[in-house]
XYZ file of C-alpha atoms in Angstrom:
566
model
C -18.208 8.473 -51.050
C -21.718 7.154 -51.238
C -22.045 7.689 -47.490
C -21.167 11.377 -47.933
C -23.820 11.838 -50.653
C -26.393 10.005 -48.547
C -25.682 12.204 -45.528
C -26.047 15.308 -47.736
C -29.478 14.160 -48.907
C -30.537 13.436 -45.316
C -29.479 16.913 -44.209
C -31.371 18.524 -47.075
C -34.547 16.609 -46.209
C -34.345 17.607 -42.544
C -33.850 21.251 -43.477
C -36.846 21.224 -45.838
C -39.090 19.490 -43.289
C -38.332 22.134 -40.659
C -39.088 25.040 -43.086
C -42.255 26.897 -42.025
C -45.344 26.252 -44.144
C -45.952 29.971 -44.559
C -42.900 30.236 -46.794
C -44.511 27.901 -49.356
C -46.841 29.787 -51.798
C -50.447 28.641 -51.965
C -50.976 26.191 -54.725
C -47.307 25.551 -55.219
C -45.926 22.065 -55.468
C -44.291 20.459 -52.381
C -40.692 21.421 -51.786
C -39.457 17.853 -52.041
C -40.439 17.754 -55.736
C -39.046 21.123 -56.625
C -35.797 20.731 -54.733
C -34.453 17.718 -56.581
C -33.595 19.435 -59.876
C -32.142 22.407 -58.021
C -30.035 20.164 -55.796
C -28.470 18.594 -58.871
C -27.436 21.960 -60.190
C -23.864 22.930 -59.327
C -23.969 26.239 -57.506
C -21.906 29.130 -58.659
C -18.477 29.277 -57.235
C -16.578 26.556 -59.035
C -14.714 23.594 -57.554
C -13.820 25.440 -54.326
C -17.426 25.588 -53.230
C -17.874 21.866 -53.834
C -14.768 21.112 -51.780
C -16.053 23.233 -48.918
C -19.429 21.485 -49.073
C -17.799 18.040 -49.070
C -15.539 19.015 -46.169
C -18.537 20.235 -44.139
C -20.462 17.020 -44.819
C -17.391 14.954 -43.922
C -16.981 16.836 -40.621
C -20.627 16.297 -39.798
C -20.475 12.596 -40.685
C -17.352 12.164 -38.547
C -19.226 13.285 -35.457
C -22.545 11.635 -36.252
C -21.382 8.131 -35.341
C -19.274 9.021 -32.273
C -20.346 7.363 -29.028
C -21.338 9.702 -26.188
C -18.789 9.994 -23.330
C -19.285 7.901 -20.204
C -21.328 9.458 -17.406
C -18.511 9.270 -14.879
C -15.800 10.736 -17.154
C -16.261 14.481 -17.624
C -14.272 16.503 -20.094
C -11.577 18.472 -18.323
C -10.132 21.857 -19.206
C -6.579 21.838 -20.440
C -3.879 22.877 -17.980
C -2.569 26.423 -18.091
C 0.466 25.338 -20.073
C -1.594 23.591 -22.755
C -4.458 26.031 -23.475
C -2.842 27.188 -26.723
C -2.632 23.718 -28.201
C -2.165 20.027 -27.548
C 1.093 18.180 -28.032
C 1.274 16.375 -31.333
C 2.365 13.192 -29.534
C -0.651 13.231 -27.249
C -3.464 15.178 -28.871
C -3.854 13.708 -32.352
C -6.670 14.938 -34.600
C -9.325 16.904 -32.693
C -12.744 17.933 -34.061
C -13.267 21.725 -34.069
C -16.688 22.656 -32.744
C -18.661 25.246 -34.666
C -19.522 28.455 -32.792
C -22.971 28.310 -31.264
C -25.568 30.779 -32.582
C -26.926 33.526 -30.406
C -30.043 32.865 -28.317
C -32.178 34.945 -30.627
C -31.313 32.933 -33.708
C -30.887 29.476 -32.214
C -34.032 28.102 -33.842
C -34.269 30.303 -36.926
C -33.978 28.614 -40.333
C -31.571 30.119 -42.841
C -33.467 31.792 -45.711
C -32.029 29.925 -48.659
C -33.348 28.441 -51.808
C -33.323 24.715 -52.500
C -30.107 25.197 -54.366
C -28.297 26.955 -51.531
C -24.868 25.885 -50.357
C -25.087 22.547 -48.614
C -22.071 23.342 -46.389
C -23.843 26.354 -44.919
C -26.972 24.342 -44.136
C -24.887 21.609 -42.537
C -23.121 24.175 -40.390
C -26.444 25.648 -39.339
C -27.843 22.249 -38.440
C -24.708 21.361 -36.459
C -24.789 24.702 -34.674
C -28.454 24.222 -33.739
C -27.718 20.697 -32.459
C -24.832 21.820 -30.282
C -26.733 24.769 -28.810
C -29.834 22.712 -27.951
C -27.905 20.114 -25.917
C -27.891 20.792 -22.140
C -24.453 21.495 -20.654
C -22.864 18.413 -19.095
C -22.137 18.565 -15.352
C -18.572 17.854 -14.353
C -18.305 14.812 -12.116
C -15.316 13.375 -10.334
C -13.906 10.281 -12.067
C -14.180 6.933 -10.392
C -11.099 5.538 -8.737
C -9.589 2.504 -10.475
C -7.725 1.310 -7.361
C -8.611 -1.896 -5.478
C -7.873 -1.326 -1.759
C -9.692 -4.540 -0.816
C -6.709 -6.486 -2.213
C -4.200 -4.743 0.066
C -1.831 -6.680 2.290
C 1.648 -6.414 3.698
C 3.156 -6.299 0.183
C 0.449 -4.143 -1.408
C -0.790 -0.806 -0.128
C -3.312 1.523 -1.761
C -3.410 5.186 -0.806
C -6.397 7.407 -1.639
C -5.970 10.315 -3.995
C -4.170 13.184 -2.305
C -6.046 16.502 -2.222
C -4.828 19.481 -4.237
C -2.477 21.900 -2.561
C -0.895 25.255 -3.227
C 2.395 25.436 -5.044
C 5.296 25.278 -2.597
C 7.875 28.078 -2.760
C 10.743 25.735 -1.861
C 10.930 21.948 -2.263
C 7.909 19.883 -3.198
C 8.363 17.407 -0.309
C 8.450 18.175 3.423
C 11.148 15.704 4.558
C 14.718 15.196 3.531
C 14.051 11.707 2.134
C 11.040 12.990 0.159
C 13.200 15.735 -1.346
C 15.850 13.111 -2.157
C 13.188 11.251 -4.174
C 12.283 14.474 -6.007
C 15.971 15.176 -6.671
C 16.392 11.725 -8.240
C 13.406 12.458 -10.488
C 14.521 15.931 -11.575
C 18.169 15.032 -12.154
C 17.202 12.062 -14.329
C 14.603 13.955 -16.421
C 15.304 15.032 -19.997
C 12.747 17.847 -20.264
C 12.241 20.412 -17.495
C 9.004 21.661 -19.104
C 7.362 18.256 -18.713
C 8.452 18.181 -15.074
C 6.837 21.571 -14.487
C 3.554 20.450 -16.068
C 3.668 17.183 -14.111
C 4.191 19.118 -10.893
C 1.161 21.229 -11.771
C -0.872 18.051 -12.308
C 0.192 16.792 -8.873
C -0.589 20.090 -7.155
C -4.046 20.244 -8.764
C -4.940 16.672 -7.691
C -4.947 14.974 -11.097
C -3.398 11.780 -9.683
C -5.856 9.061 -8.676
C -5.347 6.535 -5.866
C -1.779 5.219 -5.736
C -0.961 1.519 -5.358
C 2.502 0.598 -4.085
C 3.950 -2.899 -4.423
C 7.569 -4.126 -4.316
C 9.401 -2.315 -7.110
C 6.316 -0.619 -8.565
C 4.167 2.507 -8.083
C 0.921 2.464 -10.072
C -1.771 5.117 -10.507
C -4.096 6.660 -13.078
C -3.375 10.289 -13.981
C -5.952 12.540 -15.622
C -4.545 14.616 -18.446
C -6.208 16.724 -21.153
C -8.470 13.862 -22.232
C -11.436 12.487 -20.339
C -9.938 9.022 -20.008
C -7.041 8.872 -17.516
C -3.658 7.399 -18.384
C -2.191 4.372 -16.650
C 1.207 5.310 -15.203
C 3.850 3.049 -13.656
C 7.128 3.935 -11.978
C 9.507 1.046 -11.361
C 12.397 0.875 -8.896
C 14.855 -1.965 -8.400
C 14.194 -4.088 -5.300
C 16.921 -5.124 -2.881
C 18.169 -8.686 -2.635
C 18.267 -10.828 0.486
C 21.921 -10.003 1.152
C 21.153 -6.283 0.862
C 18.302 -6.635 3.346
C 20.568 -8.513 5.759
C 23.027 -5.626 5.727
C 20.203 -3.116 6.172
C 18.708 -5.018 9.133
C 22.114 -5.385 10.764
C 22.648 -1.642 10.501
C 19.186 -0.947 11.945
C 19.712 -3.273 14.932
C 23.092 -1.760 15.799
C 21.383 1.347 17.176
C 18.041 0.972 19.026
C 17.140 4.523 18.046
C 16.753 3.439 14.422
C 13.773 1.219 15.207
C 12.153 3.891 17.365
C 12.642 6.480 14.599
C 10.995 4.222 12.003
C 8.007 3.648 14.270
C 7.711 7.430 14.739
C 7.619 8.000 10.965
C 11.237 9.153 10.649
C 14.060 7.868 8.446
C 17.481 8.458 10.040
C 20.277 9.688 7.780
C 22.600 6.977 9.022
C 20.071 4.289 8.097
C 19.356 5.667 4.630
C 22.995 6.389 3.707
C 24.130 2.786 3.301
C 25.500 3.138 -0.203
C 28.985 2.351 1.101
C 27.639 -1.040 2.178
C 26.016 -1.664 -1.186
C 22.465 -0.915 0.002
C 21.148 2.087 -2.002
C 17.901 2.679 -0.115
C 17.097 6.027 -1.758
C 17.003 6.171 -5.577
C 19.557 8.085 -7.574
C 19.358 9.837 -10.959
C 18.158 7.359 -13.554
C 16.941 4.758 -11.032
C 13.262 5.623 -11.558
C 11.855 3.913 -14.665
C 8.521 5.527 -15.649
C 6.024 4.089 -18.106
C 2.770 5.702 -19.257
C -0.049 4.746 -21.614
C -0.039 8.186 -23.243
C 1.617 8.595 -26.689
C 4.206 11.038 -25.316
C 7.734 9.632 -25.600
C 9.295 11.998 -23.056
C 11.342 10.647 -20.189
C 9.408 11.112 -18.061
C 6.158 12.404 -19.501
C 4.151 14.861 -17.453
C 1.828 12.118 -16.171
C 4.709 10.026 -14.834
C 6.256 13.157 -13.331
C 2.961 13.903 -11.541
C 2.923 10.397 -10.078
C 6.532 10.746 -8.880
C 5.760 14.061 -7.191
C 2.743 12.586 -5.399
C 4.834 9.586 -4.331
C 7.175 12.026 -2.591
C 4.220 13.189 -0.479
C 3.514 9.565 0.452
C 7.129 9.132 1.527
C 6.807 12.214 3.735
C 3.922 10.634 5.630
C 5.304 7.087 5.902
C 8.928 6.053 5.217
C 7.810 2.405 5.130
C 6.493 3.164 1.606
C 10.107 3.484 0.451
C 10.980 0.197 2.143
C 7.999 -1.467 0.453
C 9.199 -0.181 -2.905
C 12.542 -1.799 -2.175
C 10.846 -5.167 -1.553
C 9.831 -5.583 2.115
C 6.509 -4.839 3.831
C 6.156 -3.081 7.160
C 5.061 -6.156 9.157
C 7.811 -8.358 7.733
C 10.423 -5.694 8.499
C 9.264 -5.193 12.091
C 9.200 -8.947 12.709
C 12.703 -9.329 11.299
C 13.968 -6.408 13.390
C 12.409 -7.907 16.530
C 14.023 -11.292 15.922
C 17.425 -9.791 15.196
C 17.226 -7.485 18.191
C 16.338 -10.398 20.507
C 19.179 -12.514 19.099
C 21.603 -9.613 19.501
C 20.569 -9.086 23.128
C 20.925 -12.825 23.824
C 24.422 -12.885 22.341
C 25.393 -9.811 24.345
C 24.104 -11.385 27.569
C 25.984 -14.597 26.812
C 29.188 -12.652 26.198
C 28.841 -10.805 29.487
C 28.529 -14.058 31.438
C 26.431 -14.716 34.548
C 26.440 -11.878 37.070
C 26.751 -12.314 40.830
C 23.599 -13.584 42.483
C 22.131 -11.360 45.183
C 22.555 -12.762 48.691
C 23.796 -12.266 52.258
C 26.863 -13.803 53.822
C 26.108 -16.589 56.316
C 27.961 -14.828 59.153
C 25.953 -11.664 58.673
C 22.699 -13.617 58.504
C 23.372 -15.477 61.804
C 24.648 -12.500 63.766
C 22.035 -11.496 66.360
C 20.825 -7.974 65.982
C 18.169 -5.860 67.614
C 15.096 -5.335 65.505
C 13.226 -2.043 65.640
C 9.911 -2.100 67.488
C 6.746 -2.594 65.535
C 4.670 0.494 64.868
C 1.701 1.157 67.089
C -1.563 -0.313 65.819
C -3.967 2.012 64.172
C -6.864 3.154 66.350
C -10.103 1.290 65.840
C -13.009 3.229 64.369
C -15.496 4.414 66.975
C -18.379 2.515 65.378
C -18.960 0.277 62.371
C -19.802 2.005 59.142
C -23.039 1.495 57.273
C -22.776 -0.795 54.249
C -23.780 0.451 50.805
C -27.322 0.103 49.557
C -28.092 -2.965 47.438
C -30.668 -2.352 44.689
C -33.128 -5.021 43.728
C -32.269 -7.054 40.625
C -34.499 -9.476 38.695
C -33.676 -12.998 39.836
C -31.281 -11.748 42.534
C -31.552 -11.920 46.322
C -33.990 -9.698 48.153
C -32.079 -6.508 49.054
C -33.444 -6.148 52.610
C -32.003 -9.412 54.061
C -28.768 -8.809 52.169
C -28.426 -5.360 53.709
C -29.184 -6.809 57.144
C -26.488 -9.481 56.809
C -23.933 -6.901 55.648
C -24.721 -4.649 58.608
C -24.373 -7.543 61.048
C -21.056 -8.610 59.502
C -19.718 -5.065 59.923
C -20.789 -5.015 63.580
C -19.153 -8.382 64.303
C -15.928 -7.268 62.578
C -15.861 -4.098 64.665
C -16.387 -6.090 67.877
C -13.624 -8.517 66.938
C -11.280 -5.601 66.187
C -11.948 -3.762 69.441
C -12.313 -6.691 71.877
C -10.396 -9.477 70.199
C -13.278 -11.936 70.416
C -16.381 -12.757 68.446
C -19.414 -12.545 70.723
C -21.546 -14.814 68.538
C -18.901 -17.177 67.252
C -20.163 -20.207 69.250
C -23.849 -19.983 68.300
C -25.628 -22.721 66.425
C -27.397 -22.098 63.135
C -30.770 -21.764 64.836
C -29.462 -19.492 67.551
C -27.737 -17.275 65.018
C -30.929 -17.085 62.935
C -32.886 -16.027 66.040
C -30.240 -13.409 66.843
C -30.383 -11.955 63.345
C -34.175 -11.784 63.372
C -34.223 -10.205 66.827
C -31.802 -7.484 65.744
C -34.337 -6.111 63.282
C -37.317 -4.253 64.803
C -40.707 -5.810 64.273
C -42.212 -9.244 64.630
C -42.254 -10.415 61.039
C -45.577 -8.806 60.235
C -44.410 -6.064 57.871
C -43.421 -6.612 54.248
C -39.710 -6.157 54.931
C -39.444 -8.320 58.076
C -41.747 -10.985 56.615
C -39.189 -11.752 53.881
C -36.382 -11.782 56.467
C -38.250 -14.140 58.807
C -39.194 -16.449 55.932
C -35.603 -16.743 54.657
C -34.116 -17.284 58.155
C -36.749 -19.858 59.155
C -36.271 -21.740 55.884
C -32.480 -21.789 56.364
C -32.843 -23.129 59.944
C -35.519 -25.729 59.076
C -38.234 -24.111 61.230
C -41.442 -22.216 60.561
C -42.002 -18.496 61.024
C -44.216 -18.965 64.145
C -41.406 -20.777 65.970
C -38.977 -18.079 64.889
C -41.273 -15.304 66.125
C -41.619 -17.002 69.590
C -37.848 -17.521 69.768
C -37.261 -13.866 68.826
C -39.500 -12.790 71.727
C -37.478 -14.988 74.122
C -34.184 -13.599 72.740
C -35.398 -10.061 73.223
C -36.441 -10.955 76.771
C -33.158 -12.468 77.908
C -30.770 -13.076 75.047
C -29.232 -16.504 74.647
C -30.236 -17.432 78.244
C -33.835 -16.429 77.507
C -33.875 -18.664 74.421
C -32.538 -21.527 76.537
C -35.336 -20.971 79.106
C -37.903 -21.114 76.296
C -36.684 -24.350 74.786
C -34.955 -26.370 77.566
C -36.787 -27.349 80.763
C -34.435 -28.488 83.550
C -34.458 -29.568 87.191
C -33.188 -26.783 89.447
C -31.460 -27.572 92.751
C -33.261 -27.050 96.077
C -33.118 -23.573 97.525
C -34.106 -20.705 95.321
C -36.877 -22.615 93.527
C -38.366 -23.906 96.798
C -38.351 -20.452 98.413
C -40.285 -18.909 95.504
C -43.666 -20.427 96.433
C -43.791 -19.068 100.001
C -42.737 -15.634 98.701
C -45.627 -15.605 96.229
C -48.082 -16.783 98.904
C -46.896 -13.944 101.117
C -47.642 -11.544 98.246
C -51.282 -12.797 98.173
C -50.703 -14.818 95.006
C -52.320 -18.186 94.589
C -50.345 -21.381 95.000
C -48.526 -21.988 91.692
C -48.156 -25.556 90.500
C -44.504 -26.629 90.196
C -43.076 -28.689 87.322
C -39.342 -28.946 86.950
C -38.140 -25.308 86.615
C -41.611 -23.876 86.027
C -44.352 -22.511 88.322
C -47.819 -22.246 86.685
C -50.809 -20.192 87.878
C -53.809 -22.347 88.873
C -55.881 -20.784 86.098
C -53.180 -21.625 83.496
C -52.627 -18.191 81.995
C -49.406 -17.096 83.802
C -46.154 -18.992 84.290
C -42.742 -18.386 85.873
C -39.590 -20.132 84.631
C -36.289 -20.222 86.461
C -33.180 -19.789 84.319
C -29.794 -21.332 84.934
C -28.465 -17.914 85.935
C -31.034 -17.578 88.780
C -33.361 -15.171 86.982
C -37.115 -15.667 86.775
C -38.806 -15.293 83.358
C -42.557 -14.595 83.059
C -44.735 -16.174 80.343
C -48.379 -15.730 79.344
C -50.856 -17.906 77.481
C -54.504 -17.910 76.561
C -56.689 -19.849 78.966
C -56.701 -23.554 78.241
C -54.279 -23.414 75.274
C -50.757 -23.950 76.655
C -49.382 -21.434 74.112
C -46.730 -19.714 76.198
C -45.084 -16.457 75.066
C -42.359 -14.576 76.939
C -43.550 -11.420 78.722
C -41.964 -8.788 80.891
C -38.410 -8.496 82.143
C -36.359 -11.193 83.900
C -35.889 -10.595 87.638
C -34.248 -12.301 90.638
C -37.520 -11.877 92.585
C -40.360 -14.051 91.316
C -42.931 -11.469 92.413
C -41.030 -8.723 90.546
C -40.962 -10.869 87.402
C -44.782 -11.002 87.528
C -45.097 -7.207 87.757
C -47.350 -5.976 85.000
C -48.843 -9.378 84.262
C -51.393 -9.428 87.088
C -52.057 -7.922 90.551
C -51.560 -9.712 93.863
C -55.297 -10.148 94.134
C -55.571 -11.944 90.833
C -57.492 -15.125 91.579
């Protein structure tokens, strides 16, 4: 009681402090001295007025020490069925808020004397406090689920969105409607079911956690704090699961239907075998933290209705409720299906092996002729372009090698022989370099000549001279450049008189070579009887192939010097 009197004095002091100074007459004593005697006087009205004043102070003191609501839990409006009042089992005592004053009088002080009714001043103060507080913004409550702990035997589903009321059944599948039927036939109060269905349709059910034999979720009711709701269902024993798996393996379509999100009627209706997969009336055991003693309360009914929507999307939720996870079920079905197929194959016995009778295999028979070979392409195709890559081979030699390989393959396909198959490494390098125009002086051919010379163990100058000989006479021209030999008598001996008759000086002979007296022109006789002309700077013996090979030594010198050349 002393707390009530103390709160009354505090309210009176606050009211007097907020009174405008203009209301105090000049020269008058402060209000705090003059108000004490008046406050002790009992106002007119008798005991009823004192009771009203005490009740007002008690109501104000009851709300003065109440903790503010949490930031993430906003007050919710009551459902349509509960706007008139709250159930006595759930609501309890609720504080009645005073009506807020109008905007024009929100901050006006009531004109009362120090001895005015304390209940009226308390009501005014409470009304001013309520009206000055900013309106709280509604925020969605936090989910209390823990999806990070999910596994094969624990699955957490996010809160389902609200939806419009369905004209027919709540669920979309026959097994979901069977779950709803078990709920409705086992309920004791249809009104609670209707309110629970409204909760489910408006999205008042938080994330749902499903474990063997248990469905758990938090359901938001008329209070800001949600209620913890559980729905239990008996799990199946090992013998029941053996009968269920045997029935599923008997027909391969059962496994395919489960993987497609379907639950066959023949697989669910196993009550005759003692495997009640779907619940019946009274099998669902709800439990809620609300004070309502209904069976089920509207919060548990809301959770059951939302569980039916989960069953529509995934029938494995029903199997998890009965005690087995999806992965464990699929593994068990795979093992049983493999064992069943093995037993069936063993019962059938080994089949006849494919084969041919020995008499039929040894009987001579005429074979059909082979088809005609496909025509060869008219020319080799160009290889694709090879872009340059850091650290990779230079694209120009790579493209050259690919082009040469295509040409050799085409020649082998059309003629049946490889024209360059017997060449040595050096000869093949000279052939490849000679096939590319240029003499190794440009940027592209310089890289090609350097790589070929390095592969053959020569330098680029030797390769350039050999390329000139190859271009002059092919493989025979390269042999003339590198291999001197002793020709037989006859053609070589008749060459000197022929050159003397053409007014050429007497060339000096050495093995298969005839050299001009001045040392700048030379003729070389090849093994095929052709003469090859060479030139060199005076006094240097640096011979380079020139001209075109010819059977006539004078014709081979055409273009290198006139007959009157001394």
